[in-house]
CSV table of C-alpha atoms and ligand atoms in Angstrom, one decimal:
chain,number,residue,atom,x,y,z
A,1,UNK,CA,65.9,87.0,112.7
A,2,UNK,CA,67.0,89.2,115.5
A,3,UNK,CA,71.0,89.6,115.1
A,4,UNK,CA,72.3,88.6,118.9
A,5,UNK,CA,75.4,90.7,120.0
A,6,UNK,CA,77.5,90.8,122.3
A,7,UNK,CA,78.6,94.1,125.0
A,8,UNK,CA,80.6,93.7,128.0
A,9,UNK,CA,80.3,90.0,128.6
A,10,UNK,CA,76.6,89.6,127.5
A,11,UNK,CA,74.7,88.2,124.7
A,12,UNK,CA,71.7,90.2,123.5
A,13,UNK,CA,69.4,91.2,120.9
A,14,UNK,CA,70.4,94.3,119.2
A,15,UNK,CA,67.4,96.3,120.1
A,16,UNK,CA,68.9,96.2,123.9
A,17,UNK,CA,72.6,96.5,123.2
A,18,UNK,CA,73.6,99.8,124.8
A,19,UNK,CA,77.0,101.8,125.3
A,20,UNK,CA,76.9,104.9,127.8
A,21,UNK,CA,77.1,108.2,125.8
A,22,UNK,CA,79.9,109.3,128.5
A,23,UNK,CA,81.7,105.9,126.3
A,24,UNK,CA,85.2,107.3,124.8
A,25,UNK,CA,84.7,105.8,122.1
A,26,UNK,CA,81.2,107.5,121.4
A,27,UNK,CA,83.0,111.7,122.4
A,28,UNK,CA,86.6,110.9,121.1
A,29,UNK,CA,86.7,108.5,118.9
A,30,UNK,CA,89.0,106.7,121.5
A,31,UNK,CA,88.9,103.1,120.3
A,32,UNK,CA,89.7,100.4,118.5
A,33,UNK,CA,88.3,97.7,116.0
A,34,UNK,CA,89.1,94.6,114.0
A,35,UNK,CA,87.0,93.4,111.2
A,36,UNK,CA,87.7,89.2,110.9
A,37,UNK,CA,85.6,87.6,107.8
A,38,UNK,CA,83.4,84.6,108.0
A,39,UNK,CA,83.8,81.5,105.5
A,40,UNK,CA,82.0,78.3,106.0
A,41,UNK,CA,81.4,79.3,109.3
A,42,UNK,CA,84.8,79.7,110.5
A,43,UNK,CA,86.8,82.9,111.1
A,44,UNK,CA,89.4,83.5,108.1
A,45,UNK,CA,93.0,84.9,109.4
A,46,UNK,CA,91.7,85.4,113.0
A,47,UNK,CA,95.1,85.3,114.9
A,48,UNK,CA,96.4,88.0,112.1
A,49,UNK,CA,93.7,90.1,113.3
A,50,UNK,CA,93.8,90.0,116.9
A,51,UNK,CA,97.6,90.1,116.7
A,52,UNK,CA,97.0,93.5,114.9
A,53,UNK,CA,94.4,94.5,117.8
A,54,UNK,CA,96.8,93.7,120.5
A,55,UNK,CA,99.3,96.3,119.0
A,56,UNK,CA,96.7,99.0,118.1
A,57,UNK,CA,95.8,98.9,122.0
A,58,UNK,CA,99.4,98.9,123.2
A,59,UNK,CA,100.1,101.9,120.6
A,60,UNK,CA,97.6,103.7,122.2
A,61,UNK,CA,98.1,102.1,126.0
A,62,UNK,CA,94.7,100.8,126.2
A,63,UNK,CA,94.0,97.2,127.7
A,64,UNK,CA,91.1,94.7,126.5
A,65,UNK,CA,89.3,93.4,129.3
A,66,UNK,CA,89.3,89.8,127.3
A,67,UNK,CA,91.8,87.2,126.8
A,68,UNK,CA,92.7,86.6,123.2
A,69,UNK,CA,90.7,82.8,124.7
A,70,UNK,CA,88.1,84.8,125.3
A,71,UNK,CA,87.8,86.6,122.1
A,72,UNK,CA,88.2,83.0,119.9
A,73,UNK,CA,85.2,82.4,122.4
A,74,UNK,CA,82.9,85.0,121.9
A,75,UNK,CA,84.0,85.4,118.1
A,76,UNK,CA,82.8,81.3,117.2
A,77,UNK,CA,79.7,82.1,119.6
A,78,UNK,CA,78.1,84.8,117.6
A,79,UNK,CA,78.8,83.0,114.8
A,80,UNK,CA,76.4,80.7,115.5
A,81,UNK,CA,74.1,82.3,117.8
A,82,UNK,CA,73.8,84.4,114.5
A,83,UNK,CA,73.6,81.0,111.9
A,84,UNK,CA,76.5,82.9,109.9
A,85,UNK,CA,77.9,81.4,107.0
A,86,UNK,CA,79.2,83.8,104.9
A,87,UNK,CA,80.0,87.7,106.5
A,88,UNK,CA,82.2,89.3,109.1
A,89,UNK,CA,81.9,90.2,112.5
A,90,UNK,CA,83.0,93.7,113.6
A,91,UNK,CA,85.0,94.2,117.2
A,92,UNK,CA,85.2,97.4,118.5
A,93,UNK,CA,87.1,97.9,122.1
A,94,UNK,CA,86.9,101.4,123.4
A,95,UNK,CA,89.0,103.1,126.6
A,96,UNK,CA,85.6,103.1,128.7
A,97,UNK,CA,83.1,105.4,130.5
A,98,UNK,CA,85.0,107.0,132.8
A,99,UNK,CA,81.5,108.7,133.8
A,100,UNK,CA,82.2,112.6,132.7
A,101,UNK,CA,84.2,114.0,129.8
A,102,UNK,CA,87.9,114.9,130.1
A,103,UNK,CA,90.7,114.8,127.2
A,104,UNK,CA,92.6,112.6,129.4
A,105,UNK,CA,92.9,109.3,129.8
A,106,UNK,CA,91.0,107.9,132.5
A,107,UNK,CA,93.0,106.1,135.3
A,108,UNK,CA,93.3,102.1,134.6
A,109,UNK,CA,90.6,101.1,136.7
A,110,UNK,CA,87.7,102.2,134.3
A,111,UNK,CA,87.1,99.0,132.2
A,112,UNK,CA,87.4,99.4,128.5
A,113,UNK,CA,84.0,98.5,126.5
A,114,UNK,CA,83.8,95.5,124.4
A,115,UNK,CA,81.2,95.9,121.7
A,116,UNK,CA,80.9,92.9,118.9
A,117,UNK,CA,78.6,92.4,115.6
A,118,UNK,CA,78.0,90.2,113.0
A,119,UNK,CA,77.1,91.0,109.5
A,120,UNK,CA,75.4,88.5,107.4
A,121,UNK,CA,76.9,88.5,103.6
A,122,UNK,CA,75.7,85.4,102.1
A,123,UNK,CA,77.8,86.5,98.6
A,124,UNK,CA,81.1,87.3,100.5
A,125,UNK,CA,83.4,84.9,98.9
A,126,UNK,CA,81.6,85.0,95.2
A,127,UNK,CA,80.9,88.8,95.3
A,128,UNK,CA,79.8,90.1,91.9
A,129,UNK,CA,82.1,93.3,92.3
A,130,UNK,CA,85.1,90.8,91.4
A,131,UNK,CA,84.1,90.0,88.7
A,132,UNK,CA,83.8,93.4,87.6
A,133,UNK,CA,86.5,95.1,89.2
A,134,UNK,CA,86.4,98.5,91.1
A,135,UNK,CA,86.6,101.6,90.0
A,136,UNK,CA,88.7,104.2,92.1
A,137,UNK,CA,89.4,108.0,91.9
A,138,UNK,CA,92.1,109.6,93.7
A,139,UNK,CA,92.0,112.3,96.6
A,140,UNK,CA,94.0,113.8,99.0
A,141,UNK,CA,94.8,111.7,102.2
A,142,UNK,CA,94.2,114.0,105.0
A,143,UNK,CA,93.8,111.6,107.8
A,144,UNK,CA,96.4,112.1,111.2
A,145,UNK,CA,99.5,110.7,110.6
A,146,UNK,CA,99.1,107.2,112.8
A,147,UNK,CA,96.7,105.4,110.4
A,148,UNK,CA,98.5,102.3,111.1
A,149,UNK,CA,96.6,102.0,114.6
A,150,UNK,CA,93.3,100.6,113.2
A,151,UNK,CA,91.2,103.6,115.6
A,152,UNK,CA,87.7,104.0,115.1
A,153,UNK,CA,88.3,107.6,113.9
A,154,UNK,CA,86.7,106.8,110.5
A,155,UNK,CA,85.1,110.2,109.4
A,156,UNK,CA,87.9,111.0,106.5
A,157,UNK,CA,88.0,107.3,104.8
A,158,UNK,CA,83.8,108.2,104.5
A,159,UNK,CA,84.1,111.2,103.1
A,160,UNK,CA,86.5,109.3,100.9
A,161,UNK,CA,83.6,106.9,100.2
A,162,UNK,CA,81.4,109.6,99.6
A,163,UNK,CA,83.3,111.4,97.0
A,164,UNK,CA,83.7,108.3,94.9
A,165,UNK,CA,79.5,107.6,95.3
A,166,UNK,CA,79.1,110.9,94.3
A,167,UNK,CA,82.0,110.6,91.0
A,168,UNK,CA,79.9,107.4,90.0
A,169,UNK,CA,83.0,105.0,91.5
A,170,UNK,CA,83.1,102.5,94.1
A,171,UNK,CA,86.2,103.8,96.2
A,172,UNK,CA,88.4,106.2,96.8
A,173,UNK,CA,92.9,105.9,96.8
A,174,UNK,CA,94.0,108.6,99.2
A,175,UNK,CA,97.1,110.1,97.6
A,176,UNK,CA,100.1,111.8,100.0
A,177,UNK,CA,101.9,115.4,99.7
A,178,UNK,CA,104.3,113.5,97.1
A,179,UNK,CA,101.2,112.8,95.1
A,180,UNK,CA,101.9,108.4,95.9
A,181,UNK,CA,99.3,106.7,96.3
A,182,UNK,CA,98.7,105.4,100.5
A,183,UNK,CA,96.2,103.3,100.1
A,184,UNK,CA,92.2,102.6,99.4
A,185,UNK,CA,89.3,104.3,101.9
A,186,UNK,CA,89.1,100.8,103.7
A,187,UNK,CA,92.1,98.8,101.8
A,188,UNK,CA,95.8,98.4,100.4
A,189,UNK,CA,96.7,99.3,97.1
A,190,UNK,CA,98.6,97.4,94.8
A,191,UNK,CA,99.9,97.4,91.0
A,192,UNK,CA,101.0,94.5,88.9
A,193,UNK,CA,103.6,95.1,86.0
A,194,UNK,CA,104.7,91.8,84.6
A,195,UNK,CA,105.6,89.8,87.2
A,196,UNK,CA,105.6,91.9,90.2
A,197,UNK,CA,103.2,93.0,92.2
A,198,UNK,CA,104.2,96.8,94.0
A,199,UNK,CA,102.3,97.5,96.9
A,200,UNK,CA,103.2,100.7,99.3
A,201,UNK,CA,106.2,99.6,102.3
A,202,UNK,CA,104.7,99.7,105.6
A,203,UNK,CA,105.0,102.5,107.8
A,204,UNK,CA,102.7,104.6,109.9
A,205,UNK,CA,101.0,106.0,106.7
A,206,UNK,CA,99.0,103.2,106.2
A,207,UNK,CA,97.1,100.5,107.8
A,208,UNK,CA,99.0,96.8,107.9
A,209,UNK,CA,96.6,94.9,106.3
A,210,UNK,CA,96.1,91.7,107.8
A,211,UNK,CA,94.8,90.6,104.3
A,212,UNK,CA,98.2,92.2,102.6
A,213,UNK,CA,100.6,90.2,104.7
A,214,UNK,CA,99.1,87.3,103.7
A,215,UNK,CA,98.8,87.8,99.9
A,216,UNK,CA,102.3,89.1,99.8
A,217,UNK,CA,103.3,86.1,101.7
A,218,UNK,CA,101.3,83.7,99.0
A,219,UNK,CA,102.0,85.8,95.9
A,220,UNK,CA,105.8,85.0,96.9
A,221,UNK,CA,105.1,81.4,97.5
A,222,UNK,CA,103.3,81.4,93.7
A,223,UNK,CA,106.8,82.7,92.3
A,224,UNK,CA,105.4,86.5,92.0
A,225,UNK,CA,107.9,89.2,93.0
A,226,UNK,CA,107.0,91.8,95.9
A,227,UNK,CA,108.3,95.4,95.2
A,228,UNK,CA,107.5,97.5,98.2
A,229,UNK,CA,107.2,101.2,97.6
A,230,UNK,CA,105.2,104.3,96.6
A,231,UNK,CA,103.4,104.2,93.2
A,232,UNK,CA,101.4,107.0,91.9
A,233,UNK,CA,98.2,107.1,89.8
A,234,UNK,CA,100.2,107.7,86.5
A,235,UNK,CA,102.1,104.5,87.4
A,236,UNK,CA,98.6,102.8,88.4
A,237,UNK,CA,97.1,104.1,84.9
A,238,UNK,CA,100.0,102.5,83.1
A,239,UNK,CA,100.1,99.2,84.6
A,240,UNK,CA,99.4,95.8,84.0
A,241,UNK,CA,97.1,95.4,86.5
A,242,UNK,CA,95.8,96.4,89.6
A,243,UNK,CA,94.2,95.7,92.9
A,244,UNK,CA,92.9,96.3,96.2
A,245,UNK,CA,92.9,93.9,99.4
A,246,UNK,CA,90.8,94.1,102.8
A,247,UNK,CA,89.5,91.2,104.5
A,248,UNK,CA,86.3,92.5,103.5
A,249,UNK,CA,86.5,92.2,100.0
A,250,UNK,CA,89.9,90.0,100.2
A,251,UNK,CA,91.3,90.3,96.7
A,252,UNK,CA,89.6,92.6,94.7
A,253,UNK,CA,91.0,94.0,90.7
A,254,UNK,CA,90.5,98.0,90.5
A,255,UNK,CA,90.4,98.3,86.5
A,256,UNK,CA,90.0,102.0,85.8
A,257,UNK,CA,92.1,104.8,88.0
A,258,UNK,CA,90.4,108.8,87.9
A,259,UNK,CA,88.8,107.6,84.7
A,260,UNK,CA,91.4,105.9,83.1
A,261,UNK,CA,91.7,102.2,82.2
A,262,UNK,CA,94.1,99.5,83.8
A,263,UNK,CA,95.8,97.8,81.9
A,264,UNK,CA,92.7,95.9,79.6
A,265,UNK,CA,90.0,97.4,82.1
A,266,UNK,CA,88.7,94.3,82.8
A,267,UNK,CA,89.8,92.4,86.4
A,268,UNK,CA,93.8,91.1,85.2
A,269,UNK,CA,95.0,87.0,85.7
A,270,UNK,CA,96.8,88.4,88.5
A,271,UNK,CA,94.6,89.9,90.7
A,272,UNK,CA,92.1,87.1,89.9
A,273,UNK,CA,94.6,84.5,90.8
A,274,UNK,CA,95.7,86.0,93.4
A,275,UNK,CA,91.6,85.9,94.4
A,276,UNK,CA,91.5,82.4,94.3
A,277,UNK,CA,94.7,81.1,95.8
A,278,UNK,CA,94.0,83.6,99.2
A,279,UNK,CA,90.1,82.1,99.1
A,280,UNK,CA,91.4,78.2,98.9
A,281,UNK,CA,94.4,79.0,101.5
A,282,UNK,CA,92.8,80.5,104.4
A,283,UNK,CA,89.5,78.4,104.0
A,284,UNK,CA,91.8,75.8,104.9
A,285,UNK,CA,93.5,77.7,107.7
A,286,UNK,CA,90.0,79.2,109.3
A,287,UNK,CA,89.0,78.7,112.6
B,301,PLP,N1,93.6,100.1,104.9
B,301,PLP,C1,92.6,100.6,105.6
B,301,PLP,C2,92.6,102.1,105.7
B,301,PLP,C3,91.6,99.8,106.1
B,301,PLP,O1,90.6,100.4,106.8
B,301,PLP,C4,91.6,98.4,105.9
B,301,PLP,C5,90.6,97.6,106.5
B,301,PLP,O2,89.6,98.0,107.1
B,301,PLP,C6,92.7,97.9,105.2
B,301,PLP,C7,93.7,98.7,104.7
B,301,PLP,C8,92.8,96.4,105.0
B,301,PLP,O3,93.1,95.8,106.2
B,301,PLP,P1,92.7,94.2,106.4
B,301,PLP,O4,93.3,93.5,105.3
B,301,PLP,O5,93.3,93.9,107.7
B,301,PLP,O6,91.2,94.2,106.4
């Protein structure tokens, strides 16, 4: 099947989706995206995310040509123009084509683009790599130092991605000047020691997870206690447990750090729990 998608107000196959290359988002990375999983159909934690859009655009005084109506709208209709059960659908609002290249910003009157996917993952909620557990190494994080605006500006997190492929892992934690770790190529880091789950505070050094507010918020709700601040890998390599969280993997247990087991090196009770109460709670909360 054809996947239909959707650019600036139209539905259309994705053979005859097209973005100007003068796009900002195409010569300057100048844009911004959301990532919203799909479960049963519905969209999982969908005001989080477009709450987190709204302030990525403000941070970087960019507008979205659609209501947050509008997006609801267009999300649920590629949903099922698409038959999607299981999988996410990708977001991507750029500053425009102001029609030539200059660093600055164009003047308000160039519409930004609006660019949306789906992706089919029919094994999204039952994904075998929980069951396993990730693997991680640790590098260096030298992204800028606004990760927390969700940019398209991606080229570091997959070279991150590439250096675990090419260690034999499946991710990458980026680790500050401190040597603490930030957070995953494309997630939040957590350990577990006992009964408390330590996860890096917020700040401009990583992104907010949309998925991480809402674990914290349950893991506190299931009597676990929240300790927010730097860890490093030592601290990871010595722990009970550990864990990752994105909305595209949601909860997932990292079980060995640069080579080293965590904790039993098999996915913890924790993490796994964790898994399932965030699955049952926001299936009941999607859209
Ligand atoms: N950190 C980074 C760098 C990310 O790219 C992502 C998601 O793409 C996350 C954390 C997790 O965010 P969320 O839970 O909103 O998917």
């Amino acid at each position: 099947m054809t996947r239909t998608v959707y650019v600036n107000g139209t539905y259309l196959p994705e053979t005859e989706a097209k973005v100007s290359i003068f796009d900002r988002g195409f010569l300057m990375a100048d844009g911004v995206y959301e990532v919203t999983s799909v479960l049963d159909g519905k969209l999982i934690d969908f005001d989080g995310h477009m709450n987190r859009l709204k302030r990525s655009l403000r941070e970087l005084e960019m507008t979205c040509p659609l209501s947050a109506d509008e997006l609801l709208a267009m999300h649920r209709e590629l949903v099922a123009r698409n038959g999607i059960d299981q999988g996410m659908i990708y977001l991507q609002v750029t500053r425009g084509n102001p029609g030539d290249r200059s660093f600055l910003f164009p003047d308000a009157s160039v519409p930004g683009t609006v660019v949306a996917f789906t992706q089919n993952i029919p094994h999204l909620a039952d994904a075998p790599a929980a069951k396993t557990g990730f693997r991680v190494i640790t590098i260096p994080d030298l992204r800028w130092s606004r990760v927390d605006i969700k940019t398209v500006q991606l080229l570091y997190p997959s070279m991150g991605k590439m250096a675990a492929k090419k260690a034999g892992v499946d991710d990458s934690w980026f680790t500050d000047e401190a040597g603490m770790v930030t957070e995953g190529t494309s997630n939040n880091a957590y350990i577990v020691k006992g009964n408390r789950i330590i996860t890096r505070q917020l700040g401009s050094d990583i992104l907010h997870g949309i998925t991480r507010a809402a674990v914290l918020r349950l893991a506190t709700e299931a009597q676990f206690e929240i300790e927010e601040r730097p860890f490093s890998p030592a601290e990871a390599q010595q722990a009970d447990e550990a864990f990752a969280t994105a909305a595209s993997i949601f909860v997932m247990p990292v079980v060995e750090v640069d080579g080293m087991p965590v904790g039993t090196g098999k996915p913890g009770p924790v993490a796994t729990r964790l898994r399932e109460i965030y699955l049952e709670e926001m299936r009941k909360a999607a859209l």
